[in-house]
C-alpha cells in the first residue's frame, strides 16, 4: 500500500479508504468525459463529514500530495480526474439533507445528495429547487455547485449559482470556511459564494450548501413543435425569443438526436420530425390551456409541421425521459462523442447552427445538436465510430471541436454554458480569454492553494511564454 493510503487509513479508518489493489479504485480514475485513457489515483477517500474532508486536505498539504475532489463522477470535461495521481476525495457518502425549511424557503444539504432526490424531497413539501441537469438522477448537488450546472429550466429560473445562498468549504490545509448567508438578500461581504461556485474543485471542497427554494408551481405543461429541419427550428426559437414569450424551458433537438432516442423512448416522436422544439410552461392550472394555445399558434405561424401538447404528468414525464436519454443514447451508438456545450448570445443561435452544419460538412464528421437553445446553450456532439485511442482520429476530432469553439467565440459566445472546462477544454481557454484575465485567475487560485495541489491541471491553461506579468 502506498504511503498516503496508509496515513489516511490510520487517520480516517480503513472503511473510508479505497487503496491500491481494491477492485473499485479504477472507478475513481474515470468520469463521463470522452477521454479514452483513465487516470488511476494512489487512493480514493470517501469522506463522511466536514471534519474528515478537512483532515484529508490537511494531510495532503503536509505531505505535498495532489488531491482531486469528486462528486458523483458524472462530469463531462474530466474535472474530477486525478491527472497527477494522488488522492481522490469523494463526497459521495455525504448524503444528508439536513434541513428543508418552508418558512425560510431554504434547504441545507451535504454535497453528496443526488440532485433528483433533493428535488423530490422539497417537492413533497410544496417547494421547488429548479436547476435540472440532465443527469439529475445520479449527479450530486456538490458537483452541480462546482460546475455551476444548468439544465433546461435555467431558461426561466437560472442556473445553480442563483440557488446557492451559503457554503461551507474545506480548504487546502484543513481550514473550514463558511461564507454566504441564509437570507434571501445580503450584501455584507465580497461574494465568496460566487467565487467558489463553478471553480470545479480547484479552490476548495464544498462540504455543505444552503440552498434557496421557491414555491412549487401549481401546474406545468409541455408543447412540442415539430419542424422540418434544424434551421427552421432555430429560426422559430429566435422568433419566439424576440416575441417575448417566456416558457420555463425552450429546448431543441435535431434529427440525429431524435434518431438516437426514437427506439428507446416511451414517447413516440412524430416520424416527420427533422427537428423538435420543446417548450414547457408553468403556473396556475387555469392558465395552462391558454398558454399552450398561444405557443402552439405561434409555432404554427413559424412553420411547424405539427404541434403536440403534453399536459398529463405521465405524458410529460415520458417526453422528459426521452429528452434526458439523448446524451447516453448517442454515447451508446458511437465510440467517440465529443459533447461541446458551447453557448452563444441568443440573437446568434441561427447563425451558430449554420456554422455547426458547415463544420460537419467540411470535416465529414457527423454531428448531433440538441440542448438549451433558448439560452443559446447548444450541445454540439461530434460523433465517430473510429478507434478513440488512435492519435490521428483524436487529432481530427479535436480539430473539428476547435473549429466549433472558434465559431462560438467569433459570435460572442463562450466555450462552456454548463459542463465546465475541466481537462478537456482547458487548452482552448486562450481562444476566449486574454492572457491577462487568465493570469489574474491563476493568482486567485494560488491564494486558496499556494502549492497548487488541489485539483491541479484543471480549468486554467499553462502560462504562455509571451505572458508579461
Ligand atoms: C443535457 O442537457 O442533456 C446535458 O447537459 C448534456 C449531455 O448530457 O450530454
Ligand atoms: Zn445540458
XYZ file of N, CA and C in Angstrom, residues 176-278:
309
model
N -11.653 25.275 7.669
C -13.034 25.212 7.167
C -13.613 26.623 7.183
N -14.137 27.038 6.046
C -14.648 28.403 5.891
C -16.142 28.355 5.612
N -16.897 29.208 6.312
C -18.324 29.343 5.980
C -18.514 30.711 5.344
N -19.207 30.761 4.222
C -19.442 32.051 3.568
C -20.880 32.102 3.056
N -21.329 33.316 2.763
C -22.698 33.482 2.279
C -23.644 33.695 3.444
N -24.873 33.256 3.291
C -25.927 33.619 4.242
C -27.095 32.660 4.112
N -28.152 32.924 4.899
C -29.364 32.127 4.816
C -30.526 33.009 4.341
N -30.298 34.305 4.352
C -31.356 35.230 3.976
C -31.459 35.335 2.448
N -32.613 35.810 1.972
C -32.769 35.878 0.516
C -31.956 37.032 -0.069
N -31.693 38.052 0.739
C -30.828 39.144 0.287
C -29.662 39.292 1.257
N -28.640 40.028 0.861
C -27.499 40.220 1.740
C -26.296 40.662 0.938
N -25.715 41.828 1.358
C -24.611 42.379 0.558
C -23.399 42.717 1.414
N -23.301 42.045 2.560
C -22.259 42.452 3.502
C -20.831 42.226 3.010
N -20.595 41.073 2.447
C -19.193 40.771 2.130
C -18.991 40.677 0.624
N -17.728 40.517 0.241
C -17.473 40.137 -1.149
C -18.228 38.838 -1.409
N -18.610 38.601 -2.637
C -19.440 37.427 -2.931
C -18.560 36.179 -3.076
N -18.140 35.666 -1.920
C -17.264 34.489 -1.954
C -18.003 33.249 -2.430
N -19.311 33.230 -2.213
C -20.079 32.076 -2.704
C -19.908 31.979 -4.223
N -20.112 33.107 -4.876
C -19.920 33.117 -6.341
C -18.484 32.755 -6.684
N -17.562 33.141 -5.802
C -16.153 32.846 -6.034
C -15.843 31.359 -5.990
N -16.622 30.593 -5.227
C -16.379 29.143 -5.160
C -17.196 28.378 -6.203
N -18.399 28.870 -6.502
C -19.254 28.137 -7.450
C -18.596 28.158 -8.830
N -18.580 27.005 -9.461
C -18.027 26.928 -10.818
C -16.518 26.786 -10.866
N -15.869 26.657 -9.698
C -14.400 26.572 -9.736
C -13.923 25.121 -9.868
N -14.831 24.205 -10.007
C -14.505 22.810 -10.329
C -13.508 22.208 -9.334
N -13.723 22.526 -8.063
C -12.895 21.920 -7.025
C -11.452 22.368 -7.036
N -11.179 23.523 -7.601
C -9.786 23.989 -7.612
C -9.498 24.973 -6.466
N -10.559 25.464 -5.812
C -10.366 26.421 -4.713
C -10.567 25.762 -3.344
N -11.439 24.783 -3.283
C -11.757 24.158 -2.004
C -12.750 23.032 -2.243
N -13.109 22.337 -1.156
C -14.061 21.228 -1.275
C -15.347 21.630 -0.554
N -16.423 21.709 -1.293
C -17.692 22.123 -0.695
C -18.204 21.008 0.210
N -18.499 21.355 1.460
C -18.938 20.328 2.401
C -20.369 20.541 2.887
N -20.920 21.714 2.634
C -22.332 21.955 2.969
C -22.843 23.102 2.111
N -24.115 23.005 1.707
C -24.714 24.065 0.884
C -26.018 24.511 1.517
N -26.217 25.821 1.576
C -27.504 26.378 1.971
C -28.172 26.860 0.686
N -29.301 26.236 0.369
C -29.919 26.458 -0.948
C -31.211 27.253 -0.843
N -31.410 28.078 -1.825
C -32.668 28.826 -1.922
C -33.718 27.941 -2.595
N -34.929 27.936 -2.053
C -36.041 27.221 -2.686
C -37.074 28.246 -3.120
N -37.935 27.852 -4.029
C -39.038 28.734 -4.444
C -40.332 27.926 -4.326
N -41.474 28.601 -4.321
C -42.728 27.846 -4.224
C -42.905 26.935 -5.441
N -43.483 25.780 -5.209
C -43.678 24.817 -6.301
C -44.770 25.327 -7.238
N -44.474 25.447 -8.532
C -45.541 25.856 -9.460
C -46.704 24.866 -9.380
N -47.911 25.393 -9.478
C -49.101 24.533 -9.298
C -49.267 23.563 -10.464
N -48.851 23.988 -11.644
C -49.064 23.127 -12.813
C -47.990 23.414 -13.855
N -47.807 22.453 -14.729
C -46.869 22.642 -15.845
C -47.401 21.882 -17.049
N -47.037 22.344 -18.228
C -47.483 21.651 -19.446
C -46.418 21.833 -20.509
N -46.321 20.840 -21.379
C -45.282 20.898 -22.424
C -45.913 20.970 -23.807
N -45.235 21.669 -24.696
C -45.660 21.749 -26.097
C -44.467 21.342 -26.952
N -44.732 20.483 -27.916
C -43.664 20.012 -28.793
C -43.937 20.527 -30.200
N -43.060 21.382 -30.692
C -43.196 21.850 -32.074
C -42.321 20.977 -32.963
N -42.918 20.413 -33.991
C -42.167 19.551 -34.904
C -41.821 20.361 -36.149
N -40.547 20.394 -36.487
C -40.098 21.202 -37.635
C -39.407 20.303 -38.664
N -39.302 20.848 -39.883
C -38.718 20.053 -40.971
C -37.213 19.873 -40.792
N -36.561 20.898 -40.259
C -35.105 20.809 -40.083
C -34.667 21.768 -38.981
N -33.390 21.658 -38.649
C -32.894 22.412 -37.505
C -32.816 23.920 -37.816
N -32.627 24.259 -39.085
C -32.544 25.682 -39.437
C -33.898 26.364 -39.186
N -34.980 25.713 -39.621
C -36.312 26.296 -39.390
C -36.618 26.343 -37.896
N -36.237 25.274 -37.207
C -36.497 25.246 -35.759
C -35.711 26.349 -35.054
N -34.445 26.540 -35.463
C -33.621 27.586 -34.858
C -34.208 28.962 -35.108
N -34.694 29.178 -36.333
C -35.304 30.478 -36.650
C -36.568 30.669 -35.821
N -37.312 29.593 -35.604
C -38.533 29.695 -34.791
C -38.163 30.061 -33.350
N -37.093 29.459 -32.841
C -36.673 29.776 -31.462
C -36.318 31.257 -31.351
N -35.572 31.757 -32.334
C -35.202 33.180 -32.300
C -36.447 34.061 -32.329
N -37.411 33.688 -33.165
C -38.639 34.491 -33.259
C -39.424 34.406 -31.951
N -39.469 33.232 -31.353
C -40.179 33.089 -30.072
C -39.533 33.971 -29.007
N -38.204 34.005 -29.012
C -37.494 34.832 -28.028
C -37.775 36.311 -28.248
N -37.740 36.710 -29.525
C -37.982 38.133 -29.826
C -39.405 38.521 -29.477
N -40.314 37.558 -29.584
C -41.725 37.838 -29.299
C -42.020 37.946 -27.815
N -41.012 37.719 -26.973
C -41.207 37.931 -25.543
C -41.881 36.773 -24.823
N -42.065 35.641 -25.494
C -42.658 34.501 -24.804
C -41.672 33.986 -23.768
N -42.153 33.642 -22.583
C -41.242 33.189 -21.537
C -41.681 31.845 -20.964
N -41.542 30.782 -21.738
C -41.811 29.470 -21.147
C -40.722 29.142 -20.130
N -40.850 28.025 -19.399
C -39.764 27.735 -18.459
C -38.640 26.955 -19.120
N -38.939 26.266 -20.220
C -37.846 25.677 -20.994
C -38.072 25.936 -22.473
N -36.987 25.979 -23.208
C -37.056 26.162 -24.657
C -35.893 25.367 -25.247
N -36.196 24.101 -25.530
C -35.164 23.139 -25.915
C -35.250 22.793 -27.394
N -34.128 22.369 -27.925
C -34.051 21.976 -29.333
C -33.411 20.598 -29.434
N -33.892 19.790 -30.377
C -33.162 18.545 -30.702
C -33.220 18.375 -32.206
N -32.085 18.037 -32.811
C -32.063 17.881 -34.269
C -32.376 16.430 -34.667
N -32.368 16.193 -35.961
C -32.770 14.878 -36.485
C -31.899 13.740 -35.890
N -30.576 13.977 -35.857
C -29.683 12.915 -35.361
C -29.949 12.621 -33.885
N -30.281 13.650 -33.118
C -30.566 13.444 -31.692
C -31.872 12.665 -31.523
N -32.865 13.025 -32.329
C -34.156 12.316 -32.233
C -33.965 10.845 -32.638
N -33.169 10.639 -33.705
C -32.946 9.262 -34.175
C -32.319 8.408 -33.075
N -31.474 9.026 -32.256
C -30.776 8.257 -31.213
C -31.734 7.748 -30.142
N -32.844 8.441 -29.940
C -33.745 8.039 -28.839
C -35.044 7.407 -29.322
N -35.283 7.484 -30.644
C -36.591 7.067 -31.177
C -37.014 5.676 -30.684
N -36.087 4.713 -30.749
C -36.468 3.343 -30.380
C -36.403 3.080 -28.887
N -35.834 4.007 -28.156
C -35.635 3.735 -26.733
C -36.687 4.389 -25.860
N -37.316 5.443 -26.395
C -38.150 6.241 -25.503
C -39.598 5.755 -25.501
N -40.250 5.956 -24.356
C -41.677 5.628 -24.267
C -42.469 6.631 -25.098
N -41.931 7.842 -25.219
C -42.634 8.849 -26.006
C -42.396 8.575 -27.489
N -43.470 8.610 -28.263
C -43.354 8.330 -29.710
C -43.162 9.641 -30.460
N -41.959 9.900 -30.915
C -41.728 11.129 -31.670
C -42.315 11.004 -33.074
N -42.915 12.085 -33.571
C -43.506 12.014 -34.913
C -42.469 11.611 -35.960
N -42.907 10.807 -36.911
C -41.981 10.268 -37.916
C -41.365 11.377 -38.765
N -42.119 12.477 -38.957
C -41.624 13.531 -39.857
C -40.723 14.560 -39.156
N -40.337 14.280 -37.910
C -39.590 15.297 -37.159
C -38.148 15.414 -37.642
N -37.827 16.546 -38.297
C -36.445 16.826 -38.682
C -35.751 17.587 -37.566
N -36.561 18.195 -36.718
C -36.079 18.869 -35.505
C -37.291 19.100 -34.610
N -37.071 19.117 -33.321
C -38.185 19.470 -32.426
C -37.782 20.616 -31.513
N -38.780 21.409 -31.197
C -38.603 22.457 -30.201
C -39.548 22.096 -29.057
N -38.957 21.919 -27.891
C -39.753 21.523 -26.728
C -39.886 22.723 -25.798
